[in-house]
Amino acid sequence: MKHLRDRTAIVTGASRGIGAAIAQALAQEGVHVVLAARSADRIEQLADDLQRTYAVRALAVPTDMSDPAQVAALVQTAERVLGGVDILVNNAGLGIYGDVVTVDLADLRYVFDVNFFGVVVAMQAVVPSMRARGGGTIVNVSSIVGKIPQPQGGGYSATKYALQAISGAARAELKRNHIDVVVVCPGLTDTEFAAHSRISVPDAEGVTGERTAPLPGVPPQKVATRTIQAIRRGEREVYISFLDRLIVTAALAFPGPLAWGLVLMTWIRRRRFEQMQRGKPLVTAQELAVPVGWVAGGLGAAAFLWRWLRRRRDRG
Ligand code: NJP
């Protein structure tokens, strides 16, 4: 879709983070936008700002993406008010923290309802309108963990693997209708994502979110800029940074080291969680003593050997 001006778009999860950044980037290109999320006040405020700043039509439609009836109503409203939909950005989503064997199934189903079924319902609702207009673009925001399983986030990862699969199939099926399906795979991004993730761990009622991201991520605006570029070019799959692409490519090429890397990641994530839950340190002094002892002993032995070899050489 080369020309974006005066096109129409729905952006889900537009109340903050990546969705808000994509909505703004689209409006900046002259696209009329429908903003969906549960936080009515936030999307109404953003719609006002976008209308005023970019002279586009912007409409806030409070929507819970876990409810198929609300998703269908969102698409109907967008079509009625804007006359049709050219671009659908399925961005709304949330994470879930918990081991596979103890994760609460109701929690897991809810995350699937938002991250996966909400997307499928939105695609089904919007495609007739796109067909009638001669084409369109569907953007599904997935993740690099839709390519590599995430320990203690297996449920979240599964929703993104599923999204990846359904997007690939839809891309092939919708080709003849000139509808592009773009999958965006962000890595760590600076948003409130971690704070809003669901915690599904027995006896951890007090802990409501894996509050902070483990490392700083890229700004959501970077994801938005790359997404706009991908819509224009009709790309299939988009990574945001070279490092994300490298991690995924290396992980898929070397499954053995990946498996060990995931074991290490499991340990680190579990420890971070315990740290948040009970104020336990990431590593205790006792646990550090053994590896530090081995390293110190090894260095001492190497120094001794080095000096002994040098003395022998000097003598001989
Ligand atoms: O997260 P956050 P991001 N119905 O929490 C909405 C993926 N991703 O921007 O309803 C409707 O700031 C929520 O709105 P509200 C991630 O999987 C991220 O980072 O008002 N909307 C808010 O607008 C997700 O698909 C990272 O609470 C619902 C938005 O979703 C996408 O990027 C890494 C909803 C979430 O904003 C955007 O996430 C990665 C519902 N039931 C993939 N539930 C990352 N940040 O590091 C939530 O690989 N929303």
Tab-separated table of C-alpha atoms and ligand atoms in Angstrom:
chain	number	residue	atom	x	y	z
A	1	MET	CA	0.000	0.000	0.000
A	2	LYS	CA	2.177	2.804	-1.327
A	3	HIS	CA	-0.081	5.760	-0.598
A	4	LEU	CA	-1.399	6.172	2.906
A	5	ARG	CA	-2.997	9.636	2.866
A	6	ASP	CA	-6.777	9.517	3.404
A	7	ARG	CA	-6.777	5.789	4.048
A	8	THR	CA	-8.618	4.456	7.103
A	9	ALA	CA	-7.232	2.281	9.886
A	10	ILE	CA	-8.260	0.491	13.075
A	11	VAL	CA	-5.556	0.233	15.746
A	12	THR	CA	-6.260	-2.031	18.715
A	13	GLY	CA	-4.464	-1.554	22.019
A	14	ALA	CA	-4.122	2.141	21.151
A	15	SER	CA	-4.350	3.473	24.719
A	16	ARG	CA	-0.590	3.354	25.311
A	17	GLY	CA	2.729	1.830	24.243
A	18	ILE	CA	3.227	0.439	20.749
A	19	GLY	CA	-0.447	0.857	19.727
A	20	ALA	CA	-0.533	4.559	20.638
A	21	ALA	CA	2.745	5.093	18.760
A	22	ILE	CA	1.431	3.296	15.647
A	23	ALA	CA	-1.816	5.321	15.757
A	24	GLN	CA	0.171	8.541	15.924
A	25	ALA	CA	2.512	7.487	13.110
A	26	LEU	CA	-0.470	6.599	10.902
A	27	ALA	CA	-2.205	9.925	11.639
A	28	GLN	CA	1.035	11.715	10.798
A	29	GLU	CA	0.836	10.064	7.353
A	30	GLY	CA	-2.706	11.412	6.917
A	31	VAL	CA	-4.524	8.166	7.792
A	32	HIS	CA	-7.947	8.455	9.533
A	33	VAL	CA	-7.854	6.254	12.609
A	34	VAL	CA	-10.196	4.337	14.882
A	35	LEU	CA	-8.618	3.712	18.277
A	36	ALA	CA	-9.639	0.687	20.338
A	37	ALA	CA	-8.785	-0.297	23.923
A	38	ARG	CA	-10.592	-0.648	27.250
A	39	SER	CA	-9.277	2.642	28.703
A	40	ALA	CA	-11.905	4.958	27.211
A	41	ASP	CA	-10.432	8.156	28.653
A	42	ARG	CA	-6.988	7.480	27.228
A	43	ILE	CA	-8.141	6.722	23.673
A	44	GLU	CA	-10.548	9.678	23.697
A	45	GLN	CA	-7.701	11.988	24.714
A	46	LEU	CA	-5.417	10.532	22.020
A	47	ALA	CA	-8.166	10.835	19.373
A	48	ASP	CA	-8.589	14.535	20.269
A	49	ASP	CA	-4.820	15.115	20.064
A	50	LEU	CA	-4.494	13.374	16.695
A	51	GLN	CA	-7.447	15.259	15.161
A	52	ARG	CA	-6.049	18.578	16.327
A	53	THR	CA	-2.424	17.911	15.382
A	54	TYR	CA	-2.745	16.084	12.064
A	55	ALA	CA	-6.163	17.192	10.777
A	56	VAL	CA	-7.369	13.608	10.335
A	57	ARG	CA	-10.567	11.993	11.587
A	58	ALA	CA	-9.906	10.066	14.782
A	59	LEU	CA	-12.488	8.093	16.686
A	60	ALA	CA	-12.229	6.335	20.040
A	61	VAL	CA	-14.194	3.086	20.379
A	62	PRO	CA	-13.822	1.508	23.840
A	63	THR	CA	-13.443	-2.218	23.193
A	64	ASP	CA	-12.530	-5.311	25.153
A	65	MET	CA	-10.739	-7.531	22.663
A	66	SER	CA	-11.524	-10.662	24.690
A	67	ASP	CA	-15.222	-10.239	23.796
A	68	PRO	CA	-15.979	-11.267	20.160
A	69	ALA	CA	-19.220	-9.221	20.112
A	70	GLN	CA	-17.330	-6.047	21.042
A	71	VAL	CA	-14.668	-6.738	18.402
A	72	ALA	CA	-17.324	-7.192	15.706
A	73	ALA	CA	-19.059	-3.977	16.876
A	74	LEU	CA	-15.720	-2.118	16.667
A	75	VAL	CA	-15.293	-3.048	13.007
A	76	GLN	CA	-18.934	-2.165	12.227
A	77	THR	CA	-18.536	1.259	13.862
A	78	ALA	CA	-15.314	1.934	11.947
A	79	GLU	CA	-16.985	1.005	8.644
A	80	ARG	CA	-20.072	3.097	9.368
A	81	VAL	CA	-18.167	6.202	10.452
A	82	LEU	CA	-15.215	6.080	8.043
A	83	GLY	CA	-16.915	4.304	5.143
A	84	GLY	CA	-14.640	1.235	5.239
A	85	VAL	CA	-11.328	-0.031	6.576
A	86	ASP	CA	-8.046	-0.164	4.628
A	87	ILE	CA	-5.672	-1.082	7.462
A	88	LEU	CA	-6.235	-3.200	10.549
A	89	VAL	CA	-3.496	-3.161	13.198
A	90	ASN	CA	-4.012	-5.996	15.687
A	91	ASN	CA	-1.750	-4.802	18.457
A	92	ALA	CA	-3.706	-5.280	21.725
A	93	GLY	CA	-2.079	-7.908	23.890
A	94	LEU	CA	-0.796	-8.924	27.280
A	95	GLY	CA	1.764	-11.313	28.744
A	96	ILE	CA	1.354	-14.104	31.251
A	97	TYR	CA	3.977	-15.230	33.742
A	98	GLY	CA	3.902	-18.808	35.038
A	99	ASP	CA	5.329	-22.309	34.557
A	100	VAL	CA	3.528	-24.523	32.038
A	101	VAL	CA	2.636	-27.156	34.641
A	102	THR	CA	1.090	-24.723	37.129
A	103	VAL	CA	-0.349	-21.946	34.965
A	104	ASP	CA	-4.035	-21.356	35.652
A	105	LEU	CA	-6.054	-22.427	32.619
A	106	ALA	CA	-8.594	-19.617	33.016
A	107	ASP	CA	-5.718	-17.092	32.923
A	108	LEU	CA	-4.202	-18.800	29.892
A	109	ARG	CA	-7.558	-18.870	28.068
A	110	TYR	CA	-8.033	-15.148	28.731
A	111	VAL	CA	-4.621	-14.348	27.243
A	112	PHE	CA	-5.494	-16.474	24.193
A	113	ASP	CA	-8.833	-14.644	23.944
A	114	VAL	CA	-7.080	-11.273	23.685
A	115	ASN	CA	-3.823	-12.133	21.875
A	116	PHE	CA	-5.198	-14.708	19.454
A	117	PHE	CA	-8.984	-15.060	19.186
A	118	GLY	CA	-9.532	-11.290	19.327
A	119	VAL	CA	-7.222	-11.014	16.319
A	120	VAL	CA	-9.001	-13.763	14.399
A	121	VAL	CA	-12.425	-12.209	15.046
A	122	ALA	CA	-11.151	-8.787	13.925
A	123	MET	CA	-9.682	-10.281	10.740
A	124	GLN	CA	-12.909	-12.108	9.948
A	125	ALA	CA	-14.940	-8.951	10.509
A	126	VAL	CA	-12.761	-6.646	8.451
A	127	VAL	CA	-11.926	-8.737	5.379
A	128	PRO	CA	-15.301	-8.337	3.577
A	129	SER	CA	-14.870	-4.555	3.708
A	130	MET	CA	-11.279	-4.795	2.443
A	131	ARG	CA	-12.340	-7.100	-0.382
A	132	ALA	CA	-15.039	-4.621	-1.390
A	133	ARG	CA	-12.430	-1.847	-1.477
A	134	GLY	CA	-10.085	-3.914	-3.655
A	135	GLY	CA	-7.477	-4.692	-0.976
A	136	GLY	CA	-5.946	-3.674	2.328
A	137	THR	CA	-3.329	-4.478	4.936
A	138	ILE	CA	-3.613	-6.455	8.160
A	139	VAL	CA	-0.797	-5.976	10.656
A	140	ASN	CA	-0.525	-8.537	13.432
A	141	VAL	CA	1.830	-7.542	16.234
A	142	SER	CA	3.533	-10.735	17.364
A	143	SER	CA	6.913	-11.005	19.092
A	144	ILE	CA	10.326	-12.591	18.837
A	145	VAL	CA	8.939	-15.040	21.411
A	146	GLY	CA	6.572	-16.153	18.648
A	147	LYS	CA	9.752	-17.705	17.214
A	148	ILE	CA	11.616	-18.766	20.369
A	149	PRO	CA	9.775	-20.244	23.379
A	150	GLN	CA	9.873	-18.058	26.465
A	151	PRO	CA	10.402	-19.904	29.767
A	152	GLN	CA	7.826	-18.908	32.423
A	153	GLY	CA	6.050	-17.244	29.532
A	154	GLY	CA	5.185	-20.381	27.573
A	155	GLY	CA	1.503	-19.425	27.457
A	156	TYR	CA	2.244	-15.954	26.078
A	157	SER	CA	4.752	-17.401	23.637
A	158	ALA	CA	2.132	-19.924	22.487
A	159	THR	CA	-0.344	-17.136	21.655
A	160	LYS	CA	2.302	-15.492	19.469
A	161	TYR	CA	3.297	-18.791	17.767
A	162	ALA	CA	-0.397	-19.300	17.012
A	163	LEU	CA	-0.644	-15.751	15.663
A	164	GLN	CA	2.363	-16.379	13.473
A	165	ALA	CA	0.785	-19.536	12.042
A	166	ILE	CA	-2.626	-18.029	11.378
A	167	SER	CA	-1.031	-14.957	9.794
A	168	GLY	CA	1.006	-17.109	7.397
A	169	ALA	CA	-2.084	-19.017	6.335
A	170	ALA	CA	-4.197	-15.862	5.968
A	171	ARG	CA	-1.444	-14.203	3.913
A	172	ALA	CA	-1.617	-17.000	1.357
A	173	GLU	CA	-5.424	-17.136	1.351
A	174	LEU	CA	-5.894	-13.377	0.989
A	175	LYS	CA	-3.276	-12.832	-1.712
A	176	ARG	CA	-5.891	-13.014	-4.465
A	177	ASN	CA	-7.865	-10.262	-2.695
A	178	HIS	CA	-4.786	-7.978	-2.614
A	179	ILE	CA	-4.771	-8.009	1.178
A	180	ASP	CA	-1.284	-8.018	2.713
A	181	VAL	CA	-0.715	-9.678	6.068
A	182	VAL	CA	2.275	-8.214	7.890
A	183	VAL	CA	3.641	-9.786	11.075
A	184	VAL	CA	5.626	-7.444	13.313
A	185	CYS	CA	8.017	-9.190	15.736
A	186	PRO	CA	9.215	-6.712	18.346
A	187	GLY	CA	11.825	-7.597	20.942
A	188	LEU	CA	12.011	-5.797	24.251
A	189	THR	CA	10.221	-2.436	23.912
A	190	ASP	CA	9.942	0.364	26.486
A	191	THR	CA	6.249	0.199	27.372
A	192	GLU	CA	4.067	-0.754	30.357
A	193	PHE	CA	3.820	-4.302	29.014
A	194	ALA	CA	5.618	-5.995	31.943
A	195	ALA	CA	3.499	-4.136	34.508
A	196	HIS	CA	0.268	-5.322	32.845
A	197	SER	CA	1.293	-8.964	32.372
A	198	ARG	CA	-0.827	-11.500	34.220
A	199	ILE	CA	0.876	-13.435	37.005
A	200	SER	CA	-0.316	-17.028	37.108
A	201	VAL	CA	1.700	-18.640	39.885
A	202	PRO	CA	0.143	-20.550	42.815
A	203	ASP	CA	0.470	-18.681	46.145
A	204	ALA	CA	1.577	-15.457	44.480
A	205	GLU	CA	-1.696	-13.548	44.805
A	206	GLY	CA	0.054	-10.454	46.128
A	207	VAL	CA	2.275	-10.138	43.083
A	208	THR	CA	0.186	-8.566	40.350
A	209	GLY	CA	2.756	-8.104	37.630
A	210	GLU	CA	6.307	-8.885	36.738
A	211	ARG	CA	6.573	-5.175	37.319
A	212	THR	CA	9.691	-4.163	35.502
A	213	ALA	CA	11.284	-5.202	32.237
A	214	PRO	CA	14.617	-6.994	32.723
A	215	LEU	CA	16.544	-4.683	30.366
A	216	PRO	CA	15.856	-1.382	28.609
A	217	GLY	CA	14.065	-1.847	25.296
A	218	VAL	CA	13.667	0.185	22.117
A	219	PRO	CA	11.225	3.122	22.122
A	220	PRO	CA	7.726	2.200	20.848
A	221	GLN	CA	8.103	4.921	18.179
A	222	LYS	CA	10.814	2.798	16.548
A	223	VAL	CA	8.359	-0.107	16.261
A	224	ALA	CA	5.767	2.304	14.820
A	225	THR	CA	8.119	3.749	12.178
A	226	ARG	CA	9.150	0.271	11.055
A	227	THR	CA	5.503	-0.816	10.950
A	228	ILE	CA	4.528	2.075	8.655
A	229	GLN	CA	7.422	1.180	6.350
A	230	ALA	CA	6.266	-2.457	6.302
A	231	ILE	CA	2.675	-1.437	5.432
A	232	ARG	CA	3.957	0.632	2.491
A	233	ARG	CA	6.159	-2.206	1.230
A	234	GLY	CA	3.721	-5.042	1.978
A	235	GLU	CA	6.406	-6.938	3.917
A	236	ARG	CA	5.733	-10.376	5.364
A	237	GLU	CA	7.666	-10.334	8.611
A	238	VAL	CA	9.343	-7.445	10.366
A	239	TYR	CA	12.051	-7.318	13.048
A	240	ILE	CA	12.780	-4.050	14.764
A	241	SER	CA	16.493	-4.370	15.415
A	242	PHE	CA	19.350	-6.279	13.858
A	243	LEU	CA	19.946	-7.907	17.256
A	244	ASP	CA	16.365	-9.304	17.357
A	245	ARG	CA	16.811	-10.815	13.898
A	246	LEU	CA	20.227	-12.218	14.859
A	247	ILE	CA	18.868	-13.808	18.074
A	248	VAL	CA	16.008	-15.507	16.215
A	249	THR	CA	18.197	-16.687	13.308
A	250	ALA	CA	20.892	-18.056	15.651
A	251	ALA	CA	18.344	-19.730	17.930
A	252	LEU	CA	16.637	-21.501	15.012
A	253	ALA	CA	19.980	-22.559	13.500
A	254	PHE	CA	21.397	-23.959	16.781
A	255	PRO	CA	18.642	-25.755	18.726
A	256	GLY	CA	21.089	-27.426	21.161
A	257	PRO	CA	22.662	-24.219	22.528
A	258	LEU	CA	19.166	-22.643	22.441
A	259	ALA	CA	17.855	-25.368	24.769
A	260	TRP	CA	20.684	-24.675	27.259
A	261	GLY	CA	20.162	-20.934	26.916
A	262	LEU	CA	16.492	-21.436	27.821
A	263	VAL	CA	17.461	-23.443	30.928
A	264	LEU	CA	19.665	-20.541	32.029
A	265	MET	CA	16.885	-18.075	31.261
A	266	THR	CA	14.445	-20.164	33.339
A	267	TRP	CA	16.768	-19.890	36.313
A	268	ILE	CA	17.216	-16.146	35.892
A	269	ARG	CA	13.470	-15.432	35.437
A	270	ARG	CA	12.517	-17.593	38.402
A	271	ARG	CA	15.072	-15.823	40.534
A	272	ARG	CA	13.848	-12.375	39.422
A	273	PHE	CA	10.330	-13.386	40.327
A	274	GLU	CA	11.351	-14.628	43.775
A	275	GLN	CA	13.237	-11.387	44.233
A	276	MET	CA	10.043	-9.435	43.533
A	277	GLN	CA	7.841	-11.744	45.579
A	278	ARG	CA	9.945	-12.233	48.683
A	279	GLY	CA	12.766	-9.726	48.356
A	280	LYS	CA	15.220	-12.616	47.837
A	281	PRO	CA	18.499	-11.503	46.225
A	282	LEU	CA	19.064	-12.589	42.617
A	283	VAL	CA	22.082	-14.640	43.750
A	284	THR	CA	22.948	-15.435	47.394
A	285	ALA	CA	26.506	-15.118	48.786
A	286	GLN	CA	26.473	-18.872	49.451
A	287	GLU	CA	25.652	-19.631	45.817
A	288	LEU	CA	28.325	-17.233	44.635
A	289	ALA	CA	30.978	-18.790	46.892
A	290	VAL	CA	31.298	-22.021	44.846
A	291	PRO	CA	31.854	-20.501	41.341
A	292	VAL	CA	34.006	-17.703	42.785
A	293	GLY	CA	36.079	-20.346	44.612
A	294	TRP	CA	36.551	-22.340	41.403
A	295	VAL	CA	37.530	-19.276	39.382
A	296	ALA	CA	39.939	-18.031	42.079
A	297	GLY	CA	41.471	-21.513	42.448
A	298	GLY	CA	41.857	-21.850	38.672
A	299	LEU	CA	43.496	-18.451	38.348
A	300	GLY	CA	45.861	-19.258	41.246
A	301	ALA	CA	46.847	-22.581	39.693
A	302	ALA	CA	47.429	-20.946	36.297
A	303	ALA	CA	49.629	-18.238	37.893
A	304	PHE	CA	51.622	-20.867	39.750
A	305	LEU	CA	52.147	-22.924	36.586
A	306	TRP	CA	53.149	-19.838	34.612
A	307	ARG	CA	55.788	-18.821	37.161
A	308	TRP	CA	57.113	-22.380	37.403
A	309	LEU	CA	57.471	-22.608	33.590
A	310	ARG	CA	59.251	-19.232	33.438
A	311	ARG	CA	61.684	-20.262	36.202
A	312	ARG	CA	62.492	-23.503	34.353
A	313	ARG	CA	63.075	-21.583	31.127
A	314	ASP	CA	65.372	-19.027	32.887
A	315	ARG	CA	67.380	-21.836	34.508
A	316	GLY	CA	67.694	-23.868	31.312
B	1	NJP	O1	2.087	-3.190	25.894
B	1	NJP	P1	1.152	-2.251	26.793
B	1	NJP	P2	2.809	-2.953	24.468
B	1	NJP	N1	-8.979	-5.421	25.232
B	1	NJP	O2	0.772	-3.072	27.960
B	1	NJP	C1	-4.425	-3.178	25.248
B	1	NJP	C2	3.599	-6.915	21.817
B	1	NJP	N2	4.990	-6.973	22.302
B	1	NJP	O3	2.433	-1.676	23.858
B	1	NJP	O4	-7.372	-2.100	27.337
B	1	NJP	C3	-8.521	-4.365	24.551
B	1	NJP	O5	1.801	-0.938	27.027
B	1	NJP	C4	-4.115	-2.143	26.330
B	1	NJP	O6	-5.222	-1.245	26.473
B	1	NJP	P3	-6.245	-1.236	27.747
B	1	NJP	C5	2.564	-7.301	22.867
B	1	NJP	O7	2.397	-8.687	22.941
B	1	NJP	C6	5.457	-6.107	23.250
B	1	NJP	O8	4.242	-3.242	24.659
B	1	NJP	O9	-6.617	0.203	27.832
B	1	NJP	N3	-7.277	-3.906	24.629
B	1	NJP	C7	-2.946	-1.406	25.714
B	1	NJP	O10	-3.389	-0.385	24.872
B	1	NJP	C8	1.329	-6.604	22.338
B	1	NJP	O11	0.655	-7.434	21.417
B	1	NJP	C9	6.783	-6.223	23.697
B	1	NJP	O12	-5.496	-1.746	28.915
B	1	NJP	C10	-6.448	-4.535	25.472
B	1	NJP	C11	-2.248	-2.479	24.902
B	1	NJP	O13	-3.176	-3.552	24.701
B	1	NJP	C12	1.885	-5.385	21.622
B	1	NJP	O14	3.281	-5.591	21.471
B	1	NJP	C13	7.617	-7.188	23.180
B	1	NJP	C14	-6.837	-5.642	26.228
B	1	NJP	C15	-1.037	-3.024	25.620
B	1	NJP	O15	-0.123	-1.995	25.856
B	1	NJP	C16	1.662	-4.080	22.364
B	1	NJP	O16	2.183	-4.185	23.671
B	1	NJP	C17	7.110	-8.054	22.238
B	1	NJP	C18	-8.172	-6.082	26.078
B	1	NJP	N4	-8.668	-7.115	26.778
B	1	NJP	C19	5.797	-7.940	21.802
B	1	NJP	N5	-5.788	-6.051	26.972
B	1	NJP	C20	7.373	-5.322	24.750
B	1	NJP	N6	6.711	-4.266	25.161
B	1	NJP	O17	8.515	-5.558	25.202
B	1	NJP	C21	-4.777	-5.212	26.699
B	1	NJP	O18	7.923	-9.002	21.780
B	1	NJP	N7	-5.163	-4.300	25.785
